[in-house]
PDB file of C-alpha atoms in Angstrom:
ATOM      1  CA  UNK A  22     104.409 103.862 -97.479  1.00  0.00           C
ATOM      2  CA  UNK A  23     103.422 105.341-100.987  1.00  0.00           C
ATOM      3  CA  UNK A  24     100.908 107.505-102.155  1.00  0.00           C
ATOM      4  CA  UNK A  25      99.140 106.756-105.086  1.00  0.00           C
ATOM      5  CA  UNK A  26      97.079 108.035-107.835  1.00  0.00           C
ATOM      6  CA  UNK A  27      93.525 107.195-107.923  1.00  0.00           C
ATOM      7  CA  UNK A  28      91.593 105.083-105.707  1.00  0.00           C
ATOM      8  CA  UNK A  29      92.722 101.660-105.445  1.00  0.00           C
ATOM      9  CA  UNK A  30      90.993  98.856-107.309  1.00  0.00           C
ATOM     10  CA  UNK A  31      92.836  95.356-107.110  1.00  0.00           C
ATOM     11  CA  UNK A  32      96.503  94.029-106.404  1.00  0.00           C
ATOM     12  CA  UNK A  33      98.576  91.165-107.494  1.00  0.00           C
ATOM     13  CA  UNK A  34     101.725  89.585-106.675  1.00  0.00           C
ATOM     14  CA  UNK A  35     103.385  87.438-109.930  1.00  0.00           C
ATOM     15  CA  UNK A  36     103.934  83.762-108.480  1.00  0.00           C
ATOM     16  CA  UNK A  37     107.527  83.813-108.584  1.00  0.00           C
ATOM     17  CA  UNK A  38     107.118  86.937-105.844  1.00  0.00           C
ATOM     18  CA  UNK A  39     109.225  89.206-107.664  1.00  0.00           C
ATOM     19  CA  UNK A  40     106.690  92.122-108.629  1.00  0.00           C
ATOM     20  CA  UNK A  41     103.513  93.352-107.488  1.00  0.00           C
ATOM     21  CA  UNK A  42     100.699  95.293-109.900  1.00  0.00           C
ATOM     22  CA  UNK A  43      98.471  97.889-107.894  1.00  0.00           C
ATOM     23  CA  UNK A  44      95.140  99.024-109.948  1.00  0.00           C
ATOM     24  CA  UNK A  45      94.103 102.163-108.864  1.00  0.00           C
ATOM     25  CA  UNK A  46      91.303 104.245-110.790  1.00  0.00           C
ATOM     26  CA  UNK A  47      94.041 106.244-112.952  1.00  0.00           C
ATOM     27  CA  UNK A  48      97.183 104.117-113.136  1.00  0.00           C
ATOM     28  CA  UNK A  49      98.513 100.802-113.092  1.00  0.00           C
ATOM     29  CA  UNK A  50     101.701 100.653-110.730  1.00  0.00           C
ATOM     30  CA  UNK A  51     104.305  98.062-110.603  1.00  0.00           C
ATOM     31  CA  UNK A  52     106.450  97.607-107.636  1.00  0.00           C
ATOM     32  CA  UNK A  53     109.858  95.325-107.613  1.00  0.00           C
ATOM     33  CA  UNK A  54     109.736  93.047-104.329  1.00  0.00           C
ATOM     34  CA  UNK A  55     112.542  91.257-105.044  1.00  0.00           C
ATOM     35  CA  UNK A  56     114.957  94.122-104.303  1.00  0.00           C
ATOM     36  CA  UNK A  57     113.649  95.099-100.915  1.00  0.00           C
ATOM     37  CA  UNK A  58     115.941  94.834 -98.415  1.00  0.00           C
ATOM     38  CA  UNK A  59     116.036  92.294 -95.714  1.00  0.00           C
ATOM     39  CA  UNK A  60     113.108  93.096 -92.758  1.00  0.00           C
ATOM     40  CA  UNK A  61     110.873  95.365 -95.776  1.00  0.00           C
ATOM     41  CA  UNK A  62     111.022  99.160 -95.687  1.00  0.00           C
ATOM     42  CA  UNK A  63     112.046 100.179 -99.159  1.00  0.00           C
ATOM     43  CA  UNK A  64     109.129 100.271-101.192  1.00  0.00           C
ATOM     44  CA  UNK A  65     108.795 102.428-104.136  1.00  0.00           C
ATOM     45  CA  UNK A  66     107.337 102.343-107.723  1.00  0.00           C
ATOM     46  CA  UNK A  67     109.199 100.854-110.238  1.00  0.00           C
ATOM     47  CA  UNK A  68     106.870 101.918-112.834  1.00  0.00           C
ATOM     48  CA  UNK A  69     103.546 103.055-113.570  1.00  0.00           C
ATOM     49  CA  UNK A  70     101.228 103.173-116.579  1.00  0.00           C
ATOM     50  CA  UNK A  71      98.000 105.544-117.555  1.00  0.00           C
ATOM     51  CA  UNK A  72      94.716 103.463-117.278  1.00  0.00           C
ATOM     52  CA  UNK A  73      91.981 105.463-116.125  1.00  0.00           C
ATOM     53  CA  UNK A  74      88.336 104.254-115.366  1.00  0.00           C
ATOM     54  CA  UNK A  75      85.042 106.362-115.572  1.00  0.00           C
ATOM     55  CA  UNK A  76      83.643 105.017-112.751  1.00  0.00           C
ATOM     56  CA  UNK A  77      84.563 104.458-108.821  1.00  0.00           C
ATOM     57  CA  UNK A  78      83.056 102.197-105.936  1.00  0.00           C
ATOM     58  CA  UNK A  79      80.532  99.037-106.765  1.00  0.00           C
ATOM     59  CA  UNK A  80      80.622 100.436-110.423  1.00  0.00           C
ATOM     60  CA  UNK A  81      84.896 100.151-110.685  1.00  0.00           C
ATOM     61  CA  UNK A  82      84.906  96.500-111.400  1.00  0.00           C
ATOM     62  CA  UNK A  83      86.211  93.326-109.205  1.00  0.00           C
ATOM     63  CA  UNK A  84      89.023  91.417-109.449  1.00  0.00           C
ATOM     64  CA  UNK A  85      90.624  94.072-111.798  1.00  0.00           C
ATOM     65  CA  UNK A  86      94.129  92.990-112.215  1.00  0.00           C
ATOM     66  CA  UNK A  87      95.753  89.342-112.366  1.00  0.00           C
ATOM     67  CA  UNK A  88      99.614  88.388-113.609  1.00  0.00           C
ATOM     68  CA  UNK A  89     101.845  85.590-114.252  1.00  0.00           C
ATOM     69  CA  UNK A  90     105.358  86.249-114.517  1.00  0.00           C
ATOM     70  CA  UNK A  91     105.131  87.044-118.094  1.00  0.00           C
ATOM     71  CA  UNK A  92     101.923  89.211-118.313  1.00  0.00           C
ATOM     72  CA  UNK A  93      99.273  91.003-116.683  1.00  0.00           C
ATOM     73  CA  UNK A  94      95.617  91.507-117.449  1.00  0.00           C
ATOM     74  CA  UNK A  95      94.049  94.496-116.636  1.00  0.00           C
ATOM     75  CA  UNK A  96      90.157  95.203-116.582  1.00  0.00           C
ATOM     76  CA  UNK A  97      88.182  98.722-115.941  1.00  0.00           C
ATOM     77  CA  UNK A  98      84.794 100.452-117.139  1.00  0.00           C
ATOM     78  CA  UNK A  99      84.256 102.959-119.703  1.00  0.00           C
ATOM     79  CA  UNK A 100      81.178 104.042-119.985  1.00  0.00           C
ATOM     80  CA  UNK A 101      79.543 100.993-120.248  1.00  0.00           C
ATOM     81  CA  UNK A 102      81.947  98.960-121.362  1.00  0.00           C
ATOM     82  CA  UNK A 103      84.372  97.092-120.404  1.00  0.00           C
ATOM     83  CA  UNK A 104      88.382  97.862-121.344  1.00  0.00           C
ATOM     84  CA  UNK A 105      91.061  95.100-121.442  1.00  0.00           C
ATOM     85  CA  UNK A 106      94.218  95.612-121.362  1.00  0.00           C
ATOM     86  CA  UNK A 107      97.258  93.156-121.545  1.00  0.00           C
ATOM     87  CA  UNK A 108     100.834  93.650-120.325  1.00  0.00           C
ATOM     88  CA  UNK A 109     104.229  91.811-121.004  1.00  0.00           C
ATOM     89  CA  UNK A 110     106.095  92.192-118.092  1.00  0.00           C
ATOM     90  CA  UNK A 111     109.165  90.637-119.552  1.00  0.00           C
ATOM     91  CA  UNK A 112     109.897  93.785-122.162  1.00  0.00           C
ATOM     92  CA  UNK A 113     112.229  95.774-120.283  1.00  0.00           C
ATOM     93  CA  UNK A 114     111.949  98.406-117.688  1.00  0.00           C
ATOM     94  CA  UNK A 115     108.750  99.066-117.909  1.00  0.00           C
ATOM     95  CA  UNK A 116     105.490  96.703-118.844  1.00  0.00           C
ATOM     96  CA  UNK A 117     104.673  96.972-122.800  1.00  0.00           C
ATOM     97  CA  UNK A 118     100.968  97.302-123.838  1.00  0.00           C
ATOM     98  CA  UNK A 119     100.837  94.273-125.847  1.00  0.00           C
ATOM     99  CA  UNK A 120      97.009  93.661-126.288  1.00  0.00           C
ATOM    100  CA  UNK A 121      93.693  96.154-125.820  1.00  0.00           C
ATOM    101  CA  UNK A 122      90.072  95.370-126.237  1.00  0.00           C
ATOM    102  CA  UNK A 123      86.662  97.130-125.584  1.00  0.00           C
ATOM    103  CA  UNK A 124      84.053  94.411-124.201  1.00  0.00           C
ATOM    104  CA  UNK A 125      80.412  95.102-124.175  1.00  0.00           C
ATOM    105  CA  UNK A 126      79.048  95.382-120.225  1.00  0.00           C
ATOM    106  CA  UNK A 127      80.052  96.253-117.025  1.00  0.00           C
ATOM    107  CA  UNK A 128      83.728  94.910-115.846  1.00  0.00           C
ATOM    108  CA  UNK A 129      82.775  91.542-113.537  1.00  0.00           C
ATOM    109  CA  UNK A 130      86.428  89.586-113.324  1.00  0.00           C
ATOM    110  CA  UNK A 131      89.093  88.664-115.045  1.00  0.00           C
ATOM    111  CA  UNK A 132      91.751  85.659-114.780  1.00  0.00           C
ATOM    112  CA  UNK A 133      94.243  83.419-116.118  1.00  0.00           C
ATOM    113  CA  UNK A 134      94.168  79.924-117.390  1.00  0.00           C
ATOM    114  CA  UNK A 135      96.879  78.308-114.651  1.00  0.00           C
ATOM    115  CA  UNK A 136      99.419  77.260-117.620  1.00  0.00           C
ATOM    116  CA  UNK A 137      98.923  81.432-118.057  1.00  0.00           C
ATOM    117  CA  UNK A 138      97.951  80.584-121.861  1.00  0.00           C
ATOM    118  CA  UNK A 139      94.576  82.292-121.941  1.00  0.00           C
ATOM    119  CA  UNK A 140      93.038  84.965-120.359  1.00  0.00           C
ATOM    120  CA  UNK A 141      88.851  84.942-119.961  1.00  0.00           C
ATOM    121  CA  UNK A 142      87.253  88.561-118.927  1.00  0.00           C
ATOM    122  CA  UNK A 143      83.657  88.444-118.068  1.00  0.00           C
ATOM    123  CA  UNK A 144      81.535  91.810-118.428  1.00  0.00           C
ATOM    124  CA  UNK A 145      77.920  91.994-117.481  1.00  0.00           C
ATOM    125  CA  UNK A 146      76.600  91.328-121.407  1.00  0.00           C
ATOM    126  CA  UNK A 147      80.112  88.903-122.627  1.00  0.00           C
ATOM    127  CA  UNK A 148      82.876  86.666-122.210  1.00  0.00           C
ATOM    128  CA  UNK A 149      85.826  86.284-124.064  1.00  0.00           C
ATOM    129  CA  UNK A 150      89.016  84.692-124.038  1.00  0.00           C
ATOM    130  CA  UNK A 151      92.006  85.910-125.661  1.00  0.00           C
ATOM    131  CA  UNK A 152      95.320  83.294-126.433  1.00  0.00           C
ATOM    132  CA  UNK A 153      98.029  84.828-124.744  1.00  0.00           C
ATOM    133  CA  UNK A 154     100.710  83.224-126.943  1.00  0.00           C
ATOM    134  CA  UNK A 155      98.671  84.839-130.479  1.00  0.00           C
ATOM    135  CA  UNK A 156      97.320  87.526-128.899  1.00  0.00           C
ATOM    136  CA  UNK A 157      94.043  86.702-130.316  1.00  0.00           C
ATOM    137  CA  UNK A 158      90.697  86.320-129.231  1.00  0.00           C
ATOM    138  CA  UNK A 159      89.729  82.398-129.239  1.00  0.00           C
ATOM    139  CA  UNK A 160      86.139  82.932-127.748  1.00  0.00           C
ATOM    140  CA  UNK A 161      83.668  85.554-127.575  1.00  0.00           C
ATOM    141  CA  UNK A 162      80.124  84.955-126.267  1.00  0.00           C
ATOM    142  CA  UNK A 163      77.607  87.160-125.923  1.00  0.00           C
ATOM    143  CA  UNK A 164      75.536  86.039-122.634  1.00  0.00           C
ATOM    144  CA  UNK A 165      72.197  87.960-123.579  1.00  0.00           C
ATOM    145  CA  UNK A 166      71.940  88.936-119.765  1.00  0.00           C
ATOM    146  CA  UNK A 167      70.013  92.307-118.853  1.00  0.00           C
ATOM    147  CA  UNK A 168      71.417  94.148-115.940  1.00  0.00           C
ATOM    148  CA  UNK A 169      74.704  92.882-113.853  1.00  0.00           C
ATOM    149  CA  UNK A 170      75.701  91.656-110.828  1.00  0.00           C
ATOM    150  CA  UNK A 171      79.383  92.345-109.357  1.00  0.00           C
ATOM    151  CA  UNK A 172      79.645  91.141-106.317  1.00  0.00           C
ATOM    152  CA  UNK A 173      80.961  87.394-107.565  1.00  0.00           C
ATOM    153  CA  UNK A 174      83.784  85.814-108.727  1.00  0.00           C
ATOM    154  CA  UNK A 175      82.761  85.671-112.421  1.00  0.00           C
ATOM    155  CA  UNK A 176      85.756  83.639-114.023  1.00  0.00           C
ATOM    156  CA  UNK A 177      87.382  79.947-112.680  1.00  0.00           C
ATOM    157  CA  UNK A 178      89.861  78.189-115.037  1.00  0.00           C
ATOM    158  CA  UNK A 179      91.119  74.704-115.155  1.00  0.00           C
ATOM    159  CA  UNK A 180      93.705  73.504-117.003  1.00  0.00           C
ATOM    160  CA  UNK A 181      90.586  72.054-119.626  1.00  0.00           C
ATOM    161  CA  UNK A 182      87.693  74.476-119.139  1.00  0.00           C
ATOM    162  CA  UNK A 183      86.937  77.979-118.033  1.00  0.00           C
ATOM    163  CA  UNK A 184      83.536  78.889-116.768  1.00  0.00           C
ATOM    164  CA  UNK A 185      82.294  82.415-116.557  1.00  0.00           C
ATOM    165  CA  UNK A 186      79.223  83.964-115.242  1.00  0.00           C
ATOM    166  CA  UNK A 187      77.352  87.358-115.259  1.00  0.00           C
ATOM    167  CA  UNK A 188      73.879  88.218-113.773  1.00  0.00           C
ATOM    168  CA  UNK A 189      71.892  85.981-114.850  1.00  0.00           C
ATOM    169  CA  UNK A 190      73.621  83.147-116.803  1.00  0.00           C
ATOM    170  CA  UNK A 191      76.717  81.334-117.221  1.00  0.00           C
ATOM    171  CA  UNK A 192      79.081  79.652-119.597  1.00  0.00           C
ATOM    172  CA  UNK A 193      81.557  76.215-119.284  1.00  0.00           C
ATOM    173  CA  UNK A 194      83.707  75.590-122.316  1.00  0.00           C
ATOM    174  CA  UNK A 195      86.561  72.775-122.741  1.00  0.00           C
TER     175      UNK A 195
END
């Protein structure tokens, strides 16, 4: 086993199997399955990144990290916002910080389109998307919710829409 730093968060495995992202309240570790030996044992960090969050348990944010085999999305809270960060895990040895935004709310989810093209974060008080290829946000909407509720799955993509909801409202766009 490993010890980590931090409280864990959220976990993902890239679909091709070959890495999996921890999210614990201070780092972001990366692990490289695809070297293990036969039977497992073997596990150790590859790499690891700073990305603290201000605030542990209910108040840490669901559904914190998510990856393709390119990149990985990563969500906490700050205060009373929410922090996105974006990772290409193509760059080298370790993943590159290739996009960063502050969102308005509390974190609530945070996923991929399935052709990995966009990436939609909802917070208690937004939604955005950001295009993966530009790095740009396409979409920002501001919900004009009070309040938030975490325990949901606040983001579902399609290949043609994304839907995202908060506390008390919700958004579909094609």
């Amino acid at each position: 086993f490993v010890l980590l730093n931090g409280s864990p968060r959220d976990l993902a495995v890239t679909p091709d199997g070959d890495t999996l992202l921890v999210h614990t309240g201070r780092r972001i570790y990366e692990f490289d399955l695809a070297s293990l030996p036969p039977g497992g044992g073997g596990l150790s960090i590859t790499n690891s990144r700073p990305f603290p969050a201000t605030h542990s348990g209910v108040y840490a944010g669901l559904d914190s990290v998510v990856c393709t085999n390119e990149f990985a999305a990563v969500i906490a809270p700050s205060g009373q916002t929410t922090r996105l960060r974006l990772y290409d895990l193509t760059s080298g040895t370790a993943p590159m910080l290739v996009y960063s935004d502050e969102i308005d709310g509390w974190p609530i989810d945070v996923d991929f389109t399935p052709d990995g093209a966009y990436v939609v974060v909802s917070s208690s008080n937004r939604y955005i998307v950001v295009d993966v290829r530009t790095l740009q946000t396409r979409l920002e909407v501001d919900s004009g919710q009070i309040g938030w509720f975490p325990w949901c799955d606040g983001v579902a993509v399609h290949p043609d829409h994304a839907a995202a909801f908060g506390d008390r409202t919700s958004v579909v766009e094609g």
